[in-house]
Amino acid sequence: MAHILVTGGGGFIGSNLVEALLKQGDTVRVLDDFSTGKKENLEFSQLDKTVASRPEILEGDMADREVCQKAVEDIDYILHQAAIPSVPRSVAQPVESNDANINGTLNLLVEARDAGVKRMVFASSSSVYGNTPTLPKVETITPNPLSPYAVQKLTAEHYFRIFYELYGLETVCLRYFNVFGPRQDPNSEYSAVIPKFIKALLEGARPTIFGDGEQSRDFTHVDNVVYGNLLALEAPKAAGKAMNLACGGRLTLNELLAILNKIIGSDIEPIYADPRPGDVKHSHADISLSEDLLGYKMEVSTEEGLARTVDYFKDVFGY
Ligand code: UD1
């Protein structure tokens, strides 16, 4: 049993990680400013209502060094998920997203180093690659970020690597590829495409596709990301490394919509709109490095994950 800090634990991916850690008997502290995360995400009705199965919640902003210092006290491991997400949000608000995604991360790294944390795992992003001529995207490709969000994730990765090399703080960067699943917010203008499409189809509305719909993504169910993080906490060969975490396949948005229409039993056409600035064309991961360094393998296929996620949203929306 370990004492683990999950930053951004109130968010979509963070709360799935907290739930998994509590289930395996770890004690968990959540640091979140609840700007995009929600406290309801941390009410796990399916878990035993014992004190040990609830996370300790520390509400605060990582821009404040004292908050970070408090957050890492007596902590063995950190899963750092806190970020202002979304490529288009970072295009609209580059300074705000930079402050959170880089300055906040650096504050936490310094405090983790000083507190003697054993290992810190970072939620990086497939966006660091940008548009590359070769697919699938492998870690040896030179990154070419296309948006402030991608620049921030890549910059943070460099900080994680040098904190390992300079100070011996063990770090692992996991490049998540388009994660989806339960608790992902469908309601913001910056929501990811899968919850937005599912919500539209369940409501009988036409989803919007930006561009021609032939862009593709390695859509990854969150259970795979949880599994990868649990492995990354311990895997001896992973220290100081950055690696892809994904399914290792890809779907175009047109294919995604067709699959969702089939699962839901609808036949709704999209509205095609202008492509989004900063959008990557194709994203498809080579997952052999995480297989090698973590012993990772995909646990839930994209299609199975989509079916589960539709069921989840049907429950949430009462359909
Ligand atoms: C990017 C990253 C991802 C990261 C995420 C964080 C890449 C390849 N992926 O996701 O790793 O986790 O940022 O926010 O850079 N779209 C529509 N209609 C909609 C919404 C989106 O057509 O209503 C399109 C977008 O233009 C894009 C695709 O769907 O082509 C996926 O968009 P989104 O879900 O926002 O994720 P990315 O920007 O790909």
Coordinates of C-alpha atoms and ligand atoms in Angstrom, one line a residue:
M1 CA 0.0 0.0 0.0
A2 CA 1.4 3.4 -1.0
H3 CA 0.4 7.0 -0.4
I4 CA -0.3 8.5 -3.8
L5 CA -1.0 12.1 -4.9
V6 CA -3.2 12.5 -7.9
T7 CA -3.1 16.0 -9.2
G8 CA -6.2 16.9 -11.2
G9 CA -7.9 14.0 -9.4
G10 CA -11.3 15.6 -9.8
G11 CA -11.1 15.4 -13.6
F12 CA -12.0 12.8 -16.1
I13 CA -8.8 10.8 -16.2
G14 CA -7.7 11.7 -12.7
S15 CA -10.9 10.4 -11.1
N16 CA -10.6 7.1 -12.9
L17 CA -7.0 6.8 -11.6
V18 CA -8.2 7.7 -8.0
E19 CA -10.9 5.0 -8.2
A20 CA -8.4 2.3 -9.3
L21 CA -5.9 3.2 -6.6
L22 CA -8.5 3.1 -3.9
K23 CA -9.7 -0.2 -5.1
Q24 CA -6.3 -1.7 -4.9
G25 CA -5.9 -0.4 -1.3
D26 CA -3.7 2.6 -1.7
T27 CA -4.3 5.8 0.2
V28 CA -4.9 8.8 -2.1
R29 CA -4.6 12.5 -1.9
V30 CA -6.2 14.6 -4.6
L31 CA -4.9 18.1 -5.5
D32 CA -7.4 20.0 -7.7
D33 CA -8.5 23.6 -8.1
F34 CA -11.8 22.2 -9.4
S35 CA -11.8 24.6 -12.3
T36 CA -12.6 21.9 -14.8
G37 CA -12.7 18.9 -12.4
K38 CA -15.7 18.1 -10.2
K39 CA -16.1 16.9 -6.6
E40 CA -18.9 14.6 -7.8
N41 CA -16.3 12.7 -9.8
L42 CA -14.8 11.6 -6.5
E43 CA -18.0 10.1 -5.0
F44 CA -17.5 6.5 -5.9
S45 CA -20.9 4.9 -5.0
Q46 CA -19.6 1.5 -6.0
L47 CA -16.8 1.5 -3.4
D48 CA -17.1 0.6 0.3
K49 CA -18.0 3.7 2.3
T50 CA -15.1 3.3 4.6
V51 CA -12.7 6.2 5.4
A52 CA -9.9 4.4 3.7
S53 CA -11.7 4.2 0.4
R54 CA -12.2 7.9 0.0
P55 CA -9.5 10.2 -1.2
E56 CA -8.2 13.1 0.9
I57 CA -9.1 16.3 -1.0
L58 CA -6.8 19.3 -1.1
E59 CA -8.3 22.2 -3.0
G60 CA -5.8 24.6 -4.4
D61 CA -3.8 26.0 -7.2
M62 CA -0.4 24.7 -8.2
A63 CA 0.7 28.2 -9.0
D64 CA 1.1 28.5 -5.3
R65 CA 4.3 26.8 -4.1
E66 CA 2.9 26.4 -0.6
V67 CA 0.0 24.4 -2.0
C68 CA 2.4 22.1 -3.8
Q69 CA 4.5 21.7 -0.7
K70 CA 1.5 20.7 1.3
A71 CA 0.3 18.3 -1.5
V72 CA 3.6 16.3 -1.5
E73 CA 3.9 15.9 2.3
D74 CA 4.4 12.1 3.1
I75 CA 3.7 11.1 -0.5
D76 CA 5.4 8.1 -2.1
Y77 CA 4.2 8.5 -5.7
I78 CA 2.6 11.2 -7.8
L79 CA 0.4 10.8 -10.9
H80 CA 0.4 14.4 -12.3
Q81 CA -2.8 14.8 -14.4
A82 CA -3.7 18.5 -13.5
A83 CA -3.7 20.6 -16.6
I84 CA -5.8 23.0 -18.6
P85 CA -6.8 20.6 -21.4
S86 CA -7.9 21.1 -25.0
V87 CA -5.9 22.2 -28.0
P88 CA -8.5 24.9 -29.1
R89 CA -8.6 26.3 -25.5
S90 CA -4.8 26.7 -25.6
V91 CA -5.1 28.5 -29.0
A92 CA -7.6 30.9 -27.5
Q93 CA -5.8 31.3 -24.1
P94 CA -2.1 30.6 -24.5
V95 CA -0.9 32.5 -21.4
E96 CA -3.4 31.0 -19.0
S97 CA -2.8 27.5 -20.3
N98 CA 1.0 28.0 -20.1
D99 CA 0.8 29.2 -16.5
A100 CA -1.1 26.1 -15.4
N101 CA 0.6 23.5 -17.6
I102 CA 4.2 24.6 -17.2
N103 CA 4.6 26.8 -14.2
G104 CA 2.4 24.7 -12.0
T105 CA 4.2 21.6 -13.1
L106 CA 7.6 23.0 -12.4
N107 CA 6.4 24.0 -8.9
L108 CA 5.3 20.5 -8.2
L109 CA 8.5 19.0 -9.6
V110 CA 10.6 21.1 -7.3
E111 CA 8.5 20.2 -4.2
A112 CA 8.4 16.5 -5.1
R113 CA 12.2 16.5 -5.5
D114 CA 12.7 18.2 -2.1
A115 CA 10.2 15.9 -0.4
G116 CA 12.0 12.8 -1.6
V117 CA 9.0 11.4 -3.7
K118 CA 9.9 8.0 -5.1
R119 CA 8.5 8.5 -8.6
M120 CA 6.3 11.0 -10.5
V121 CA 4.3 10.0 -13.6
F122 CA 3.2 12.7 -16.0
A123 CA 0.2 12.8 -18.3
S124 CA 1.7 13.9 -21.5
S125 CA 0.0 14.0 -24.9
S126 CA 0.2 12.6 -28.4
S127 CA -0.1 16.2 -29.5
V128 CA 3.6 16.7 -29.0
Y129 CA 4.2 14.9 -32.4
G130 CA 2.2 17.3 -34.6
N131 CA 1.9 16.2 -38.2
T132 CA 4.5 13.7 -39.0
P133 CA 5.0 12.1 -42.4
T134 CA 5.3 8.6 -40.9
L135 CA 2.7 6.6 -39.1
P136 CA 2.4 5.1 -36.6
K137 CA 4.1 7.7 -34.4
V138 CA 7.1 6.3 -32.6
E139 CA 9.0 8.0 -29.8
T140 CA 12.2 8.3 -32.0
I141 CA 10.3 10.9 -34.2
T142 CA 11.4 14.5 -33.6
P143 CA 8.3 16.2 -32.0
N144 CA 6.8 19.1 -33.9
P145 CA 4.1 20.7 -31.7
L146 CA 1.4 22.6 -33.6
S147 CA -0.5 24.3 -30.7
P148 CA 0.4 26.0 -27.4
Y149 CA -1.1 22.9 -25.6
A150 CA 1.4 20.6 -27.4
V151 CA 4.3 23.0 -26.7
Q152 CA 3.4 23.0 -23.0
K153 CA 3.2 19.2 -22.8
L154 CA 6.5 18.8 -24.6
T155 CA 8.2 21.5 -22.4
A156 CA 6.9 19.7 -19.3
E157 CA 8.3 16.4 -20.6
H158 CA 11.8 18.0 -20.9
Y159 CA 11.5 19.2 -17.3
F160 CA 10.6 15.7 -16.2
R161 CA 13.6 14.2 -18.0
I162 CA 16.1 16.7 -16.6
F163 CA 14.7 16.4 -13.0
Y164 CA 15.6 12.7 -13.4
E165 CA 19.0 13.4 -14.9
L166 CA 20.0 16.3 -12.6
Y167 CA 18.3 15.5 -9.3
G168 CA 17.6 11.8 -9.5
L169 CA 13.8 12.2 -9.1
E170 CA 12.4 9.2 -11.0
T171 CA 10.0 10.4 -13.6
V172 CA 8.0 8.8 -16.4
C173 CA 6.1 10.6 -19.2
L174 CA 3.1 8.9 -20.7
R175 CA 1.9 10.3 -24.1
Y176 CA -1.8 9.7 -24.0
F177 CA -3.6 9.3 -27.3
N178 CA -7.2 10.7 -27.3
V179 CA -8.5 9.2 -24.1
F180 CA -12.3 8.7 -23.7
G181 CA -14.6 7.0 -21.3
P182 CA -16.8 7.5 -18.2
R183 CA -16.9 11.0 -16.5
Q184 CA -15.6 12.8 -19.6
D185 CA -17.5 16.1 -19.8
P186 CA -19.7 16.4 -22.9
N187 CA -21.0 19.9 -22.1
S188 CA -18.1 22.3 -22.6
E189 CA -17.3 24.1 -25.9
Y190 CA -13.9 22.5 -25.4
S191 CA -15.2 19.0 -24.8
A192 CA -13.5 16.1 -26.7
V193 CA -15.1 14.7 -29.7
I194 CA -16.4 11.3 -28.4
P195 CA -18.6 12.6 -25.5
K196 CA -19.8 15.4 -27.8
F197 CA -20.8 13.0 -30.6
I198 CA -22.5 10.5 -28.2
K199 CA -24.5 13.3 -26.5
A200 CA -25.6 14.7 -29.9
L201 CA -26.7 11.3 -31.2
L202 CA -28.5 10.4 -28.0
E203 CA -30.4 13.7 -28.3
G204 CA -31.2 13.1 -31.9
A205 CA -29.0 16.1 -32.9
R206 CA -26.5 16.4 -35.8
P207 CA -22.9 16.4 -34.6
T208 CA -20.4 18.8 -36.1
I209 CA -17.3 17.5 -37.9
F210 CA -14.5 20.0 -38.3
G211 CA -12.9 19.5 -41.7
D212 CA -13.7 16.6 -44.0
G213 CA -13.8 13.9 -41.2
E214 CA -10.9 12.0 -42.8
Q215 CA -8.5 13.0 -39.9
S216 CA -7.9 10.1 -37.7
R217 CA -7.2 9.4 -34.0
D218 CA -5.9 6.5 -31.9
F219 CA -9.0 6.6 -29.6
T220 CA -8.0 5.1 -26.2
H221 CA -10.4 4.0 -23.6
V222 CA -9.5 5.3 -20.1
D223 CA -9.1 1.8 -18.6
N224 CA -6.0 1.4 -20.8
V225 CA -4.6 4.6 -19.4
V226 CA -5.3 3.6 -15.9
Y227 CA -3.5 0.3 -16.5
G228 CA -0.5 2.1 -18.0
N229 CA -0.2 4.4 -15.1
L230 CA -0.3 1.6 -12.5
L231 CA 2.5 -0.1 -14.4
A232 CA 4.5 3.2 -14.7
L233 CA 4.5 3.6 -10.9
E234 CA 6.8 0.6 -10.5
A235 CA 8.4 -0.4 -13.9
P236 CA 12.2 -0.3 -13.3
K237 CA 13.1 0.4 -16.9
A238 CA 10.8 3.3 -17.3
A239 CA 12.6 6.0 -15.2
G240 CA 13.5 9.1 -17.2
K241 CA 11.6 7.9 -20.3
A242 CA 8.7 9.2 -22.4
M243 CA 6.4 6.7 -24.1
N244 CA 3.1 6.4 -26.0
L245 CA 0.0 5.0 -24.2
A246 CA -2.7 4.1 -26.7
C247 CA -4.4 1.2 -28.5
G248 CA -2.1 1.2 -31.5
G249 CA -4.9 1.7 -34.2
R250 CA -6.8 4.6 -35.6
L251 CA -10.3 5.6 -36.8
T252 CA -11.3 8.5 -39.0
L253 CA -14.0 10.8 -37.5
N254 CA -16.3 9.6 -40.3
E255 CA -15.7 6.0 -39.2
L256 CA -16.1 7.0 -35.5
L257 CA -19.5 8.5 -36.2
A258 CA -20.6 5.5 -38.2
I259 CA -19.7 3.2 -35.3
L260 CA -21.5 5.3 -32.8
N261 CA -24.6 5.5 -35.0
K262 CA -24.5 1.7 -35.2
I263 CA -24.1 1.2 -31.4
I264 CA -26.9 3.7 -30.6
G265 CA -29.1 2.5 -33.4
S266 CA -29.4 5.9 -35.1
D267 CA -28.6 7.1 -38.6
I268 CA -27.7 10.8 -38.1
E269 CA -25.6 12.7 -40.6
P270 CA -23.0 15.2 -39.4
I271 CA -22.7 18.9 -40.2
Y272 CA -19.3 19.6 -41.8
A273 CA -17.6 22.8 -40.6
D274 CA -14.2 24.5 -41.2
P275 CA -11.2 22.6 -39.9
R276 CA -9.9 23.7 -36.5
P277 CA -6.7 25.7 -36.3
G278 CA -3.8 23.7 -34.7
D279 CA -5.6 20.4 -35.5
V280 CA -3.4 17.4 -36.2
K281 CA -4.3 15.3 -39.3
H282 CA -3.5 11.8 -38.3
S283 CA -2.6 10.3 -34.9
H284 CA -1.8 6.6 -34.5
A285 CA 0.6 5.2 -31.9
D286 CA 3.3 2.7 -32.0
I287 CA 3.0 1.1 -28.6
S288 CA 6.0 -1.2 -28.6
L289 CA 8.1 1.0 -26.3
S290 CA 5.5 1.0 -23.5
E291 CA 5.0 -2.8 -24.1
D292 CA 8.8 -3.2 -23.6
L293 CA 9.4 -0.7 -20.7
L294 CA 6.1 -1.1 -18.8
G295 CA 4.9 -4.6 -19.8
Y296 CA 1.8 -2.7 -21.1
K297 CA -0.8 -4.1 -23.4
M298 CA -4.2 -2.8 -24.6
E299 CA -6.9 -4.0 -22.2
V300 CA -10.0 -2.5 -23.9
S301 CA -10.3 -2.1 -27.7
T302 CA -11.6 1.1 -29.1
E303 CA -14.8 -0.5 -30.3
E304 CA -15.5 -2.2 -26.9
G305 CA -14.7 1.1 -25.1
L306 CA -17.1 3.0 -27.3
A307 CA -19.9 0.5 -26.5
R308 CA -19.2 0.8 -22.8
T309 CA -19.0 4.6 -23.0
V310 CA -22.4 4.8 -24.8
D311 CA -23.9 2.7 -22.0
Y312 CA -22.4 5.0 -19.4
F313 CA -23.8 8.2 -21.1
K314 CA -27.2 6.5 -21.5
D315 CA -27.3 6.0 -17.7
V316 CA -26.1 9.6 -17.0
F317 CA -28.6 11.2 -19.4
G318 CA -31.4 8.7 -18.4
Y319 CA -32.0 7.3 -21.9
Ligands
UD1_1 C1 -5.6 16.5 -28.5 C2 -4.5 15.4 -28.4 C3 -4.9 14.5 -27.2 C4 -5.1 15.3 -26.0 C5 -6.2 16.3 -26.2 C6 -6.4 17.2 -25.0 C7 -3.8 15.1 -30.7 C8 -3.7 14.1 -31.8 N1 -4.5 14.6 -29.6 O1 -6.8 15.9 -28.9 O2 -3.8 13.5 -27.1 O3 -5.5 14.4 -25.0 O4 -5.8 17.1 -27.3 O5 -7.4 18.0 -25.1 O6 -3.2 16.1 -30.7 N2 -13.8 17.4 -33.6 C9 -14.9 17.5 -34.4 N3 -16.1 17.8 -33.8 C10 -16.2 18.2 -32.5 C11 -15.0 18.1 -31.7 C12 -13.8 17.7 -32.3 O7 -14.8 17.2 -35.6 O8 -17.3 18.5 -32.0 C13 -12.5 17.0 -34.2 C14 -11.3 17.8 -34.0 O9 -11.2 18.8 -34.9 C15 -10.2 16.8 -34.1 C16 -10.8 15.5 -33.5 O10 -12.2 15.7 -33.6 O11 -9.8 16.6 -35.4 C17 -10.5 15.2 -32.1 O12 -10.7 16.4 -31.3 P1 -10.6 16.4 -29.7 O13 -11.4 15.4 -29.2 O14 -10.8 17.8 -29.3 O15 -9.1 16.0 -29.5 P2 -7.7 16.4 -30.1 O16 -7.6 17.9 -30.3 O17 -7.4 15.5 -31.2

